[in-house]
Short mmCIF file of C-alpha atoms in Angstrom, two decimals:
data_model
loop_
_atom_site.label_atom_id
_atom_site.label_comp_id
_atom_site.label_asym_id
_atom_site.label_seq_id
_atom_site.Cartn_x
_atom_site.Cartn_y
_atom_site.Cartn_z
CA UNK A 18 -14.69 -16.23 -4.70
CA UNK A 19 -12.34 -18.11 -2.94
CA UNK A 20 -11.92 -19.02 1.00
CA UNK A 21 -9.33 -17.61 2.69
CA UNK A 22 -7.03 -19.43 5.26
CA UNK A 23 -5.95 -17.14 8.06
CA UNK A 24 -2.32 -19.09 8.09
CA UNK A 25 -2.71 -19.63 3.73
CA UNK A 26 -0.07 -17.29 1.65
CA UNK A 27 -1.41 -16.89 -1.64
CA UNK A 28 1.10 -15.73 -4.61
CA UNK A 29 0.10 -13.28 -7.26
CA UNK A 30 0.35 -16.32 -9.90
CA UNK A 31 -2.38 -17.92 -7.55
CA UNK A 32 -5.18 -15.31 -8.02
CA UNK A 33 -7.72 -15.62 -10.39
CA UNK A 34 -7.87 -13.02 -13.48
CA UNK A 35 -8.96 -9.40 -12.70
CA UNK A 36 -11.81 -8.52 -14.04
CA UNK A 37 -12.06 -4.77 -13.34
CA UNK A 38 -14.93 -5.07 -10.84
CA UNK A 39 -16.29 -1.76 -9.36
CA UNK A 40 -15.22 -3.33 -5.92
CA UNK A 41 -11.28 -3.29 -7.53
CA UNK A 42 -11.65 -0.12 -9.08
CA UNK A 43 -12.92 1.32 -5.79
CA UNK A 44 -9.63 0.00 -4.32
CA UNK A 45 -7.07 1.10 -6.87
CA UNK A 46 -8.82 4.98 -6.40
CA UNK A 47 -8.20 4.67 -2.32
CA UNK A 48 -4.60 3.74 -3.35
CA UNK A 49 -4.71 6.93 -5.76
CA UNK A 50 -6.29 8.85 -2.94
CA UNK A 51 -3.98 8.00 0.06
CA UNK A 52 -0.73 8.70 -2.06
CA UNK A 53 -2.16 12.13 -3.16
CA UNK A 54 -0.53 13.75 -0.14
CA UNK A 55 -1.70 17.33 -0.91
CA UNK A 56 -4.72 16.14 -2.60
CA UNK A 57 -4.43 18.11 -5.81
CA UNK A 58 -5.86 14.80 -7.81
CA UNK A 59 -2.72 14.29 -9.43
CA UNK A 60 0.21 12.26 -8.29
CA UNK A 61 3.29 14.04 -8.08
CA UNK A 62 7.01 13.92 -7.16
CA UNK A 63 5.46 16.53 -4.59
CA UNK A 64 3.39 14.16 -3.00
CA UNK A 65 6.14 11.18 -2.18
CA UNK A 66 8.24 14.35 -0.52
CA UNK A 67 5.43 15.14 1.88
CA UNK A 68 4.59 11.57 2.10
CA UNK A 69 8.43 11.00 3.28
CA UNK A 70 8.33 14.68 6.25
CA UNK A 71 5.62 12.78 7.34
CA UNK A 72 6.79 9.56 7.92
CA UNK A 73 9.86 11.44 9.45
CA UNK A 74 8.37 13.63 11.42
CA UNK A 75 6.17 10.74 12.85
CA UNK A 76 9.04 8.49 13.10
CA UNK A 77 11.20 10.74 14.99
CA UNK A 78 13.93 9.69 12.91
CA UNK A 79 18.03 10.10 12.75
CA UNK A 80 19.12 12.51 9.67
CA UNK A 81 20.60 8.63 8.64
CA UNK A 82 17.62 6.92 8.31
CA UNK A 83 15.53 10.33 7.03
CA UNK A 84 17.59 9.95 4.14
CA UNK A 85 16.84 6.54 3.34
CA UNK A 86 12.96 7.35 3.55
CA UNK A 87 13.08 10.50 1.52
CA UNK A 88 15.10 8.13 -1.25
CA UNK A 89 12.81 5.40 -0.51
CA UNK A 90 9.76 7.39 -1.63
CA UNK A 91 10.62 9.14 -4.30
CA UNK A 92 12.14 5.74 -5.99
CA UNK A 93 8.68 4.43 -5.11
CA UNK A 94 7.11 7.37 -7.06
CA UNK A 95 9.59 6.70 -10.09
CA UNK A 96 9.40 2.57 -10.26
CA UNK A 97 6.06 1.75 -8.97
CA UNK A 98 3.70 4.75 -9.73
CA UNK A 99 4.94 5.93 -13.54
CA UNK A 100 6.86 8.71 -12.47
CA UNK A 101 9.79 8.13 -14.78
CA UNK A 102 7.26 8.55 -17.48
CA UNK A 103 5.13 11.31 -16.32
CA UNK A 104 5.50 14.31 -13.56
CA UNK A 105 2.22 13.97 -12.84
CA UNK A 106 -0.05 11.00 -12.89
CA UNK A 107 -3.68 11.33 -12.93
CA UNK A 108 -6.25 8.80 -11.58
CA UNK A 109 -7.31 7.75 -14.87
CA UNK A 110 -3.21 7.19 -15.71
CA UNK A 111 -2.84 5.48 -12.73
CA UNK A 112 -5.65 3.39 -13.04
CA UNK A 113 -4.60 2.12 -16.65
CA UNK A 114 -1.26 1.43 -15.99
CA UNK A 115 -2.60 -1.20 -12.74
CA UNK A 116 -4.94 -2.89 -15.26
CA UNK A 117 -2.04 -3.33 -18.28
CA UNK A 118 -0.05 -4.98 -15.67
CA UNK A 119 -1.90 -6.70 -12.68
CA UNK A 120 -2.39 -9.33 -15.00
CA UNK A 121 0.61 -9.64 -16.41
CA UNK A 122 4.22 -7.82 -15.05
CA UNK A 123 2.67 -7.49 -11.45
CA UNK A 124 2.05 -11.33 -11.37
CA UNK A 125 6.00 -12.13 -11.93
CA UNK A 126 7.64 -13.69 -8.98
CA UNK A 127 8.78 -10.19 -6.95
CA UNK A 128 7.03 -7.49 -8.93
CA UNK A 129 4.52 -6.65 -6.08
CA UNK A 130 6.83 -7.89 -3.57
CA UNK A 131 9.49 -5.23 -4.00
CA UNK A 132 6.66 -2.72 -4.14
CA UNK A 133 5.55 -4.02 -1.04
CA UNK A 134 8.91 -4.51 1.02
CA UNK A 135 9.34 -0.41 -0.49
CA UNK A 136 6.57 0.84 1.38
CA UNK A 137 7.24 -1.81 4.51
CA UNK A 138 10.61 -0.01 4.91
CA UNK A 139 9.32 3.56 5.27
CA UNK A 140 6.69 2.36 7.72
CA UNK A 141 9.48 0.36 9.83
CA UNK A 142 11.03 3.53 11.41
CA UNK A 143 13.62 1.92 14.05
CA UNK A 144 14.44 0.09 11.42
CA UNK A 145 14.00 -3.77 13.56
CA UNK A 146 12.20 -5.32 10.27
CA UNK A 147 8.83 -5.86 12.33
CA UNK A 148 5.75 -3.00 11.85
CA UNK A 149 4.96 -2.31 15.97
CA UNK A 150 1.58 -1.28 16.40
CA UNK A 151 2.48 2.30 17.11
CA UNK A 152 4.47 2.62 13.52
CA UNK A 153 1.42 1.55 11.87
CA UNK A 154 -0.88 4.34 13.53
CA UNK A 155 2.55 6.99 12.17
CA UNK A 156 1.73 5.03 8.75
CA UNK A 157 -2.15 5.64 9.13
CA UNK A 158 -1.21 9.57 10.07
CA UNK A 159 0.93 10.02 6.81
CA UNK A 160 -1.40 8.86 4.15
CA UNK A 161 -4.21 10.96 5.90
CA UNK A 162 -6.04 8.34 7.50
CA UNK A 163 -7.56 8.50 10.92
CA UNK A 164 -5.49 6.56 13.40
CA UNK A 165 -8.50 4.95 14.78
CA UNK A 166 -8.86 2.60 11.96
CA UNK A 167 -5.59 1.35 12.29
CA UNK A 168 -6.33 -1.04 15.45
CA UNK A 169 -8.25 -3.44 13.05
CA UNK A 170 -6.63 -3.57 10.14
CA UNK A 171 -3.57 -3.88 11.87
CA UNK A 172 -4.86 -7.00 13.35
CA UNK A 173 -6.05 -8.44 10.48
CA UNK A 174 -2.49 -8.29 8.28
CA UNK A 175 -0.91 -9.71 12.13
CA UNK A 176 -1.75 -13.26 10.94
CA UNK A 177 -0.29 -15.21 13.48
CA UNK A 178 -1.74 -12.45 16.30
CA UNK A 179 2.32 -11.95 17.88
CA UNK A 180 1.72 -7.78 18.15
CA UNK A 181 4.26 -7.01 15.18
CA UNK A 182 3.93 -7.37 11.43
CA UNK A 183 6.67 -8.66 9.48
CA UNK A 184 7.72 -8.50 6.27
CA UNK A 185 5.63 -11.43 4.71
CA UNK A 186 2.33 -10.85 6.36
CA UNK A 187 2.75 -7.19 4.58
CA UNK A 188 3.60 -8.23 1.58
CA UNK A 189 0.71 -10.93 1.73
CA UNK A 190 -2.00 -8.46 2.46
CA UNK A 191 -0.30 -5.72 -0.24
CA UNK A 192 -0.36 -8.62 -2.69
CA UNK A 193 -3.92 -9.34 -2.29
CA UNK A 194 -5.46 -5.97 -1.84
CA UNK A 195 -4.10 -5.32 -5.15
CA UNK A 196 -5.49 -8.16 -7.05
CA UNK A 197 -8.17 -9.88 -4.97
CA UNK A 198 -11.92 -9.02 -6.27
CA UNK A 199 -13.13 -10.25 -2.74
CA UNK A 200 -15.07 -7.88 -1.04
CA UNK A 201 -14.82 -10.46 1.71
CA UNK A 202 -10.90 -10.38 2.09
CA UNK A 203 -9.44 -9.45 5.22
CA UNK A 204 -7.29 -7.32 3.43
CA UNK A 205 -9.96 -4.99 1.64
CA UNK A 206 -8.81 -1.87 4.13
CA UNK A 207 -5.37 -2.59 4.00
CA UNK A 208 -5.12 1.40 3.17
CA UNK A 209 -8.01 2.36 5.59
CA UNK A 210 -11.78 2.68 4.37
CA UNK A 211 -12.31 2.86 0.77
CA UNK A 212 -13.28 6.02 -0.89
CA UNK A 213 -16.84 6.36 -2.10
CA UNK A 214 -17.99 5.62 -5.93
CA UNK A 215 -17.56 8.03 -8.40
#
């Protein structure tokens, strides 16, 4: 395993290999898990709709800017998760689509980036391009995770500790909870606790 730098920025290039640990697969099924909005084990159109009320709801946002987060979702749903392939994804689809491509498409300069700056967008809800501590507690809320988790974690993606998260220190922890093997990364609950094994 490698050291981490509290100030280093690591590409997805820079990474070594996934190897499919049980650590990474217990990752990719907490991403499965928070995105499942009504928790019917399947990934739907459905879910990025409720996932989107919620963020506007919590947001308190204009009719404007509710638009851009209901299209923001559901493009998410279509580009990222496989939904221009399937109407529903299961975890097992989910979970081979990651491994064909975190080795491969999701390494290419922007790939996980643009994922990452998709889901960044929703959770900035004034819109200021900085993640305030209270919009990441709203983000906590809509992917059904206890708020008081998101103290810590939010901490941890802060890197240089100034109260907001920007753009690159959450696309830096996306980036690595999606390919690091660590279990020591201070990114390993960047979507809360992980679920338990299977």
């Amino acid at each position: 395993m490698y050291m981490y730098n509290k100030m280093q920025k690591m590409e997805p290039a820079d990474y070594p290999t996934v190897k499919f640990s049980e650590f990474w697969v217990r990752k990719m099924k907490t991403t499965f898990v928070r995105f499942d909005t009504d928790g019917d084990e399947l990934l739907t159109e459905h879910d990025f709709e409720l996932q989107a009320q919620r963020f506007i709801e919590y947001g308190n946002l204009s009719e404007d800017r509710a638009n851009g987060v209901r299209s923001n979702r559901l493009n998410a749903f279509k580009e990222h998760f496989g939904g221009k392939l399937k109407d529903a994804i299961t975890f097992e689809d989910f979970l081979a689509t990651v491994k064909k491509r975190v080795n491969g498409a999701l390494r290419e300069p922007g790939s996980l980036r643009t994922n990452a700056m998709s889901m960044f967008d929703s959770i900035d809800a004034n819109a200021d391009g900085w993640i305030g501590p209270e919009e990441h507690r709203a983000f906590f809320r809509c992917i059904g995770i206890s708020e008081d988790f998101s103290p810590d974690v939010f901490a941890k993606i802060d890197i240089n500790g100034d109260k907001v998260i920007s753009r690159d220190e959450f696309t830096t922890a996306f980036v690595d909870f999606v390919i690091s093997e660590d279990p020591d990364s201070p990114y390993t609950f960047f979507f809360g606790p992980l679920v338990a094994k299977n």
